[in-house]
Coordinates of C-alpha atoms in Angstrom, one line a residue:
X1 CA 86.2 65.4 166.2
X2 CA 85.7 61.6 165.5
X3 CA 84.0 62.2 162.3
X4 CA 87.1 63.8 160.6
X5 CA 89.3 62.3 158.5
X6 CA 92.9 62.0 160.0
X7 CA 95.6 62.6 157.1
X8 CA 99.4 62.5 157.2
X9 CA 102.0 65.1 156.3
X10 CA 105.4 63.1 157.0
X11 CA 108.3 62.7 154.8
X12 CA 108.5 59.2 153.3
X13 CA 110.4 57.2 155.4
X14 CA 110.5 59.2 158.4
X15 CA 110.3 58.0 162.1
X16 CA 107.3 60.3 162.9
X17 CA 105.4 59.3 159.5
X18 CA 105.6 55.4 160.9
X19 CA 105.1 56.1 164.5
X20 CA 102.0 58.3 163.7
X21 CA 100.3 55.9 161.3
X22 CA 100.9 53.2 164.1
X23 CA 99.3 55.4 166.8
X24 CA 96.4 56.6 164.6
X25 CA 95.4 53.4 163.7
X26 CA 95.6 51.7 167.2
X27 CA 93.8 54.4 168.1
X28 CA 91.1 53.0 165.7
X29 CA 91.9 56.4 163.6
X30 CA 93.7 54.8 160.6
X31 CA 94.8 57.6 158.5
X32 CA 92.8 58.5 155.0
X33 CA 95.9 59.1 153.3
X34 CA 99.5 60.1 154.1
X35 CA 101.3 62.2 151.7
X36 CA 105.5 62.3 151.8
X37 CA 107.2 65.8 151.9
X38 CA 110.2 63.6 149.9
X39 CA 109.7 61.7 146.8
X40 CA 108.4 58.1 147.7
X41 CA 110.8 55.0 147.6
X42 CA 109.6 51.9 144.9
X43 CA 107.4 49.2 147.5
X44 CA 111.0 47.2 147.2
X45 CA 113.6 49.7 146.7
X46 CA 114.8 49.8 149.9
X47 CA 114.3 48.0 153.3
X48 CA 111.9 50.9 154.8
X49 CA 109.9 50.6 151.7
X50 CA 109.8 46.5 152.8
X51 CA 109.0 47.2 156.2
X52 CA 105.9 49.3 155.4
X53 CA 104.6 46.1 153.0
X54 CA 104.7 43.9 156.2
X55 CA 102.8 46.9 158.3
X56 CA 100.6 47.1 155.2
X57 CA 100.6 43.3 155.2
X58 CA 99.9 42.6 159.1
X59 CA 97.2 45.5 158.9
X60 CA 95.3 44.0 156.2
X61 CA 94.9 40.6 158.1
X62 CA 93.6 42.2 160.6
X63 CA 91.0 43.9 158.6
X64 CA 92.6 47.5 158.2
X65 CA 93.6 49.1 155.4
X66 CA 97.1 51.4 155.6
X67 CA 97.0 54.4 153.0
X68 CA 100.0 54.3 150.4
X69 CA 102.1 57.8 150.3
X70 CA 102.2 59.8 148.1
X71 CA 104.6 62.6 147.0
X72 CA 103.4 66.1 147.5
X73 CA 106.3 68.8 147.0
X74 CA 107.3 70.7 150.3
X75 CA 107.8 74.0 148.3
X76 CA 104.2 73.4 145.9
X77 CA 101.7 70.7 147.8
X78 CA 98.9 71.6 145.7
X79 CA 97.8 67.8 145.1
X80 CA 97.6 68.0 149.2
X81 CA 95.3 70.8 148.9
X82 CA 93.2 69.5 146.0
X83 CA 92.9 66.2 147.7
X84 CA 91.8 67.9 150.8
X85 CA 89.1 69.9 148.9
X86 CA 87.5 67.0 147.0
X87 CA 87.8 63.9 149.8
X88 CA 87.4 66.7 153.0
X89 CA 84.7 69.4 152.7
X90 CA 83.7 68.9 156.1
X91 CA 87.3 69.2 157.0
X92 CA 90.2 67.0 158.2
X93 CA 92.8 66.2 160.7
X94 CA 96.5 66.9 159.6
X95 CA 99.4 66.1 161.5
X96 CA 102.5 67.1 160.4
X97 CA 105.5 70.1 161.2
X98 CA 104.5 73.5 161.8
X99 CA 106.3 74.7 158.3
X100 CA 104.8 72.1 156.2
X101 CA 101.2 73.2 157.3
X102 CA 102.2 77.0 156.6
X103 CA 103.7 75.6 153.3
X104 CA 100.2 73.7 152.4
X105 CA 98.3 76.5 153.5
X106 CA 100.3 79.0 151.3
X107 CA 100.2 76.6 148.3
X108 CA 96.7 76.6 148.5
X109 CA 95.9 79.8 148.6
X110 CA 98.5 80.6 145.7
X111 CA 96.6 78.0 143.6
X112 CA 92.8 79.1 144.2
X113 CA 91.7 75.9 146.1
X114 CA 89.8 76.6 148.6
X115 CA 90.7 74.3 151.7
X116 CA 88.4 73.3 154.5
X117 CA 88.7 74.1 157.7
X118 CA 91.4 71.7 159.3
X119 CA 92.8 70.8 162.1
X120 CA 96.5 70.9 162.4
X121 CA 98.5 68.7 165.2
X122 CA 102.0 69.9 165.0
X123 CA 105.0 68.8 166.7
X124 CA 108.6 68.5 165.7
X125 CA 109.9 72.2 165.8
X126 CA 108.8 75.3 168.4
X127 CA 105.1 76.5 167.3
X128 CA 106.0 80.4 167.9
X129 CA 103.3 82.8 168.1
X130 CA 103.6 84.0 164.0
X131 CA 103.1 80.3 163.1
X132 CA 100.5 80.3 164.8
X133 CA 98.6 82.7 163.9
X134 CA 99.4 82.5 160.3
X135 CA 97.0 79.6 160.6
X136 CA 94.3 80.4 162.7
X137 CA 93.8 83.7 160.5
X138 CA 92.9 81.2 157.8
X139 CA 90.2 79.6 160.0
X140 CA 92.4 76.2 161.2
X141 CA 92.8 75.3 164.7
X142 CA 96.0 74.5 165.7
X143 CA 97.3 72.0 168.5
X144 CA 100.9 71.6 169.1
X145 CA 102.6 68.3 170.6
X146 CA 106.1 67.6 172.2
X147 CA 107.9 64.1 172.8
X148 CA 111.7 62.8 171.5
X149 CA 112.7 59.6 170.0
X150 CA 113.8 58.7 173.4
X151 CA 110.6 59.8 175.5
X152 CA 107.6 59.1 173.0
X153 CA 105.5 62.0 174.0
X154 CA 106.2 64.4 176.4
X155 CA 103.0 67.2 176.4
X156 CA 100.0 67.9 174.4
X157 CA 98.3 71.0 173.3
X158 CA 96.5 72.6 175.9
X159 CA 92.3 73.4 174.2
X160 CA 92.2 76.4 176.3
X161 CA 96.1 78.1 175.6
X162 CA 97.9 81.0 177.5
X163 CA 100.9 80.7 174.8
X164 CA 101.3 80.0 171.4
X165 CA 102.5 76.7 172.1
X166 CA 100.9 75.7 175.7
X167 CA 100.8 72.4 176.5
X168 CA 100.2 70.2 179.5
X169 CA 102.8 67.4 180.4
X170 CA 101.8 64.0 180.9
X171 CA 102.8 64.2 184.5
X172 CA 101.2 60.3 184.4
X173 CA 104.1 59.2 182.4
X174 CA 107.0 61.9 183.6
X175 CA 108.4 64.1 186.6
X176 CA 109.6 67.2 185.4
X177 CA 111.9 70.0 187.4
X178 CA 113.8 72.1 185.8
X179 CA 117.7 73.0 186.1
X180 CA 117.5 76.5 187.7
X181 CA 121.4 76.6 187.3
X182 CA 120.7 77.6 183.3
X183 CA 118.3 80.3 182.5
X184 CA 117.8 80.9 179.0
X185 CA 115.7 83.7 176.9
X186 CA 114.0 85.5 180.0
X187 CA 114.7 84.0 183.3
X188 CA 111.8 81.3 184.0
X189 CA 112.8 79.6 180.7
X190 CA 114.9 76.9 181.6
X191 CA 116.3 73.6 180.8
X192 CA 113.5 70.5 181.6
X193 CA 114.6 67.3 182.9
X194 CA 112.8 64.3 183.2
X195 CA 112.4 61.3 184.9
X196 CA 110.2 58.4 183.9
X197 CA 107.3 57.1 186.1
X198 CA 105.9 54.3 184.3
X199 CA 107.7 50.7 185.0
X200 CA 106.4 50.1 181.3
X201 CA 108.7 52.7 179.4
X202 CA 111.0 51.5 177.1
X203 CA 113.5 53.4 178.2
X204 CA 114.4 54.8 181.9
X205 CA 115.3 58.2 182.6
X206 CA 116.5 59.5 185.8
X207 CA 117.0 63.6 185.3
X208 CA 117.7 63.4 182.0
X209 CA 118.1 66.8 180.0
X210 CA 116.3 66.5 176.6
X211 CA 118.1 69.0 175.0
X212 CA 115.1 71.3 175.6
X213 CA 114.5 74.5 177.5
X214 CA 110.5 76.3 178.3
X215 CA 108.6 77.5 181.2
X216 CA 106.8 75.6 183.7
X217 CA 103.9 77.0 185.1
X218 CA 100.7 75.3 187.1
X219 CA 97.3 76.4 185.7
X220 CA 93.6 75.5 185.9
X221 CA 92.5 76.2 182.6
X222 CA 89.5 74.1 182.8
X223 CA 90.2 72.1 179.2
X224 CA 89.4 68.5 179.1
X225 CA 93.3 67.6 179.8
X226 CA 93.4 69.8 182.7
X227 CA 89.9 67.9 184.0
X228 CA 91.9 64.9 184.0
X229 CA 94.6 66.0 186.5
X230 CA 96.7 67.3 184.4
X231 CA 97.4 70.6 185.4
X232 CA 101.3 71.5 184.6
X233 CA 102.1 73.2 181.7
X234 CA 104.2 73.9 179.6
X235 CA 105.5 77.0 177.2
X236 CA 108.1 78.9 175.0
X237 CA 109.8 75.6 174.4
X238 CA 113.3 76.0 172.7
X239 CA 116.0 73.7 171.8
X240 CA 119.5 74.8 173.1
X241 CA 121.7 72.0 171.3
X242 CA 120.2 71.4 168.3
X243 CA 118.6 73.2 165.1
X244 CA 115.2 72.9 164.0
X245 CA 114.0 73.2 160.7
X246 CA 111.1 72.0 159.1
X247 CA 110.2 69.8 161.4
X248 CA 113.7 68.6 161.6
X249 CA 116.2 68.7 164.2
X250 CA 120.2 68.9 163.1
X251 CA 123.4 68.9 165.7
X252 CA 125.4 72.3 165.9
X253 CA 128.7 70.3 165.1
X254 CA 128.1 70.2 161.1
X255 CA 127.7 74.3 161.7
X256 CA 130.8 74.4 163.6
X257 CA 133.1 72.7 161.0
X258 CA 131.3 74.9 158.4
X259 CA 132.4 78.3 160.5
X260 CA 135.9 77.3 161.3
X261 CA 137.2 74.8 158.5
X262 CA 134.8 74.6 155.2
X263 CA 133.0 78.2 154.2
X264 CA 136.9 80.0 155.3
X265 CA 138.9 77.1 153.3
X266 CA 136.4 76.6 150.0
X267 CA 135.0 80.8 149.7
X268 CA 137.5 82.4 151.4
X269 CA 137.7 84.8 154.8
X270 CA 138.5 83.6 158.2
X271 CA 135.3 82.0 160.4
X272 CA 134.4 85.1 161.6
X273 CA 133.1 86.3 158.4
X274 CA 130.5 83.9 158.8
X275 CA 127.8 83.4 161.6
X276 CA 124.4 81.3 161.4
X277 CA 121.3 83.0 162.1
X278 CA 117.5 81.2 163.1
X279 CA 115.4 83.6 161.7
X280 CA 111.6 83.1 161.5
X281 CA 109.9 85.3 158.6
X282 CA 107.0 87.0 157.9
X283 CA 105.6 84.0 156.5
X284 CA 106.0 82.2 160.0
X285 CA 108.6 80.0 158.5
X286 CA 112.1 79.6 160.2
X287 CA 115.1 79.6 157.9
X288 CA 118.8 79.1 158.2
X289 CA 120.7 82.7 157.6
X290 CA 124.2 82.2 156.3
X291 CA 125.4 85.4 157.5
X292 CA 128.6 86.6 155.3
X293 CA 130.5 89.4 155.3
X294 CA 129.6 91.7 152.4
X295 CA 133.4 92.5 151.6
X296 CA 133.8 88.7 150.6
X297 CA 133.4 87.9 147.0
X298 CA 131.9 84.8 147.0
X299 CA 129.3 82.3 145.5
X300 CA 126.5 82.4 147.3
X301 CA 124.7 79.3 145.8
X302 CA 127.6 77.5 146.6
X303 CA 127.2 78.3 149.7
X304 CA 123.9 77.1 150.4
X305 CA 125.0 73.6 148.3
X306 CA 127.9 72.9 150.8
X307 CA 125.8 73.9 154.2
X308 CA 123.3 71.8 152.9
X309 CA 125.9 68.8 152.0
X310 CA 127.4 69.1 155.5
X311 CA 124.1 68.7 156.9
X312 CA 123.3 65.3 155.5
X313 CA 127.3 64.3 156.0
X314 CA 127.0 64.1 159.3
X315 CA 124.2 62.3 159.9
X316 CA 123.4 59.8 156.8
X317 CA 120.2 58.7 158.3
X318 CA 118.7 61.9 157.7
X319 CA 119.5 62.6 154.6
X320 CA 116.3 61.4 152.5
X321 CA 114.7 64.5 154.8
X322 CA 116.6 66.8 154.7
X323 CA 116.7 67.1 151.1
X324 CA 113.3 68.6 152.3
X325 CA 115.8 71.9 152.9
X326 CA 116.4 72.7 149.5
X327 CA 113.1 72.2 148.5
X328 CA 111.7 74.6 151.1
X329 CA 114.4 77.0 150.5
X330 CA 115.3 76.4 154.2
X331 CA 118.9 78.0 153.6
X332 CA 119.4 81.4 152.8
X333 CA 122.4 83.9 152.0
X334 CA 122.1 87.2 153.9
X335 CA 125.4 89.5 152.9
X336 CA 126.0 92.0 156.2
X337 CA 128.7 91.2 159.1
X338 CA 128.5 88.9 161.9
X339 CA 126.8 90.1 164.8
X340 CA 128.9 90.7 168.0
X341 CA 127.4 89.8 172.0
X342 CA 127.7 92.9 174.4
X343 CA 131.2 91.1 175.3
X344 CA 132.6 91.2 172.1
X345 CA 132.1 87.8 170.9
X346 CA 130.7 86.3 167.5
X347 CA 128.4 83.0 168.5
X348 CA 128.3 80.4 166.1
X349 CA 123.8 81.0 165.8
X350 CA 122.1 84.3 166.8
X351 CA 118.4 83.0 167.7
X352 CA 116.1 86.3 167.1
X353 CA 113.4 86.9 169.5
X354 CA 109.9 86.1 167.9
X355 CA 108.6 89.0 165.9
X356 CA 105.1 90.1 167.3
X357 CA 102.5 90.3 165.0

């Protein structure tokens, strides 16, 4: 709806909390307020906190007026909520992660404020059914996104959905087939590639494998997006090379040296006492399982302390976010043995099927 307020939910600096307030407001939808998942650099602390005075700086001589984050606790966003129930009664737009939503939501209701209805647009990890619904039951509506840093956007949320996360791909902007060679999850969930159509994109891509796996499938489902041509969909998007977690994705290298060389060498074992598990709870919210063998005597939140460390070790320019992973309690210890494939073999992350709800 035009007449809602759009308000951000992006860690403070973060690549989608810039590119959003850029898009919003060239939209002519400047966002109402932005509030950061991480505590909030000093204006001159660093250079991202310089960069977003000159945005500030080059909006206001144009007449617009940028909103200033502020720091509202991943685990406990209750200044979120209370800002949302004095500045939106009629309700509000909220873009941000699929766990950060479930974490507002959850916040809210633990602290007796009674939000407005709002609309969540939510990209950045898989929108599973549970998320979902964990949502909706609340009276929000909920439209998922997909794009990389490469891409832009990829798909938006279809208004009439078959599947949690149905969306339809801006076949304007991309071709997309699908490498048939690699089925994964059931057997019409594969690997997309994509090749760009517009001579105006940054970057060109020529079938180019984002990383990505889901199911294509054509469908009139009569929603504005599908009026305007755009009829393929897609669904039951899954990464296959990297981990997501709130709203955050991580290569499965840092979890390999943690298997073979750090949790064995600091805690003791041998790697296969150990195994990484992408569970999502009854809360909808996905959390790393450090699965350890229950015959090890070991300290668990040292554990959690050195996945975590790895983590931000091996890719620096994350590491304002994902301190966002102890704060959410996004690692967790479970003590029972690795799991073993029909062949024998102990992978380095068991993905569980989505619970049904």
């Amino acid at each position: 709806s035009p007449e809602l307020p759009v308000v951000l939910f992006y860690p403070m600096p973060s690549t989608a909390g810039i590119v959003h307030l850029i898009a919003y407001t060239f939209a002519g939808r400047s966002p109402k307020a932005w509030f950061s998942q991480t505590p909030v650099p000093s204006r001159f602390a660093n250079e991202v906190g310089l960069k977003y005075l000159a945005l500030a700086s080059a909006a206001r001589a144009v007449g617009l007026s940028l909103p200033r984050p502020e720091f509202a606790n991943i685990h406990d966003p209750q200044n979120l909520a209370a800002w949302l129930q004095i500045n939106c009664s009629q309700g509000a737009i909220i873009s941000t992660f699929p766990g950060s939503a479930l974490h507002l939501v959850r916040s809210a209701e633990t602290a007796g404020i009674k939000l407005p209805s709002l609309v969540f647009i939510l990209g950045g990890e898989p929108l599973t059914l549970k998320k979902r619904a964990c949502l909706e039951k609340k009276g929000h509506f909920v439209i998922p996104w997909f794009g990389t840093v490469e891409m832009g956007r990829v798909a938006v949320g279809c208004l009439r959905p078959g599947a949690p996360d149905d969306m339809h791909l801006l076949t304007d902007r991309f071709a997309v087939v699908q490498n048939e060679k690699r089925p994964l999850g059931h057997q019409s969930q594969m690997p997309l590639l994509f090749t760009s159509l517009l001579p105006a994109i940054h970057k060109f891509h020529l079938n180019t494998e984002s990383g990505d796996a889901g199911v294509l499938e054509y469908r009139d489902c009569g929603c504005p997006w599908g009026k305007l041509g755009l009829h393929l969909h897609v669904h039951s998007l899954q990464s296959f090379e990297k981990l997501n977690l709130e709203g955050m994705t991580f290569p499965m290298e840092p979890l390999l040296y943690l298997l073979d060389d750090l949790l064995p060498e600091k805690f003791g074992g041998i790697p296969a006492d150990y195994q990484f598990h992408e569970e999502e709870g009854e809360d909808g919210l996905t959390r790393l399982i450090v699965v350890i063998n229950p015959d090890l005597d070991i300290d668990e939140a040292g554990v959690v302390n050195s996945v975590i460390a790895a983590i931000k070790a091996a890719k620096p320019a994350l590491t304002p976010m994902t301190d966002l992973l102890a704060q959410a309690e996004a690692v967790v210890v479970k003590r029972q043995h690795p799991q073993m494939t029909q062949s024998g073999k102990i992978n380095l992350l068991q993905r569980r099927p989505q619970k049904e709800i």
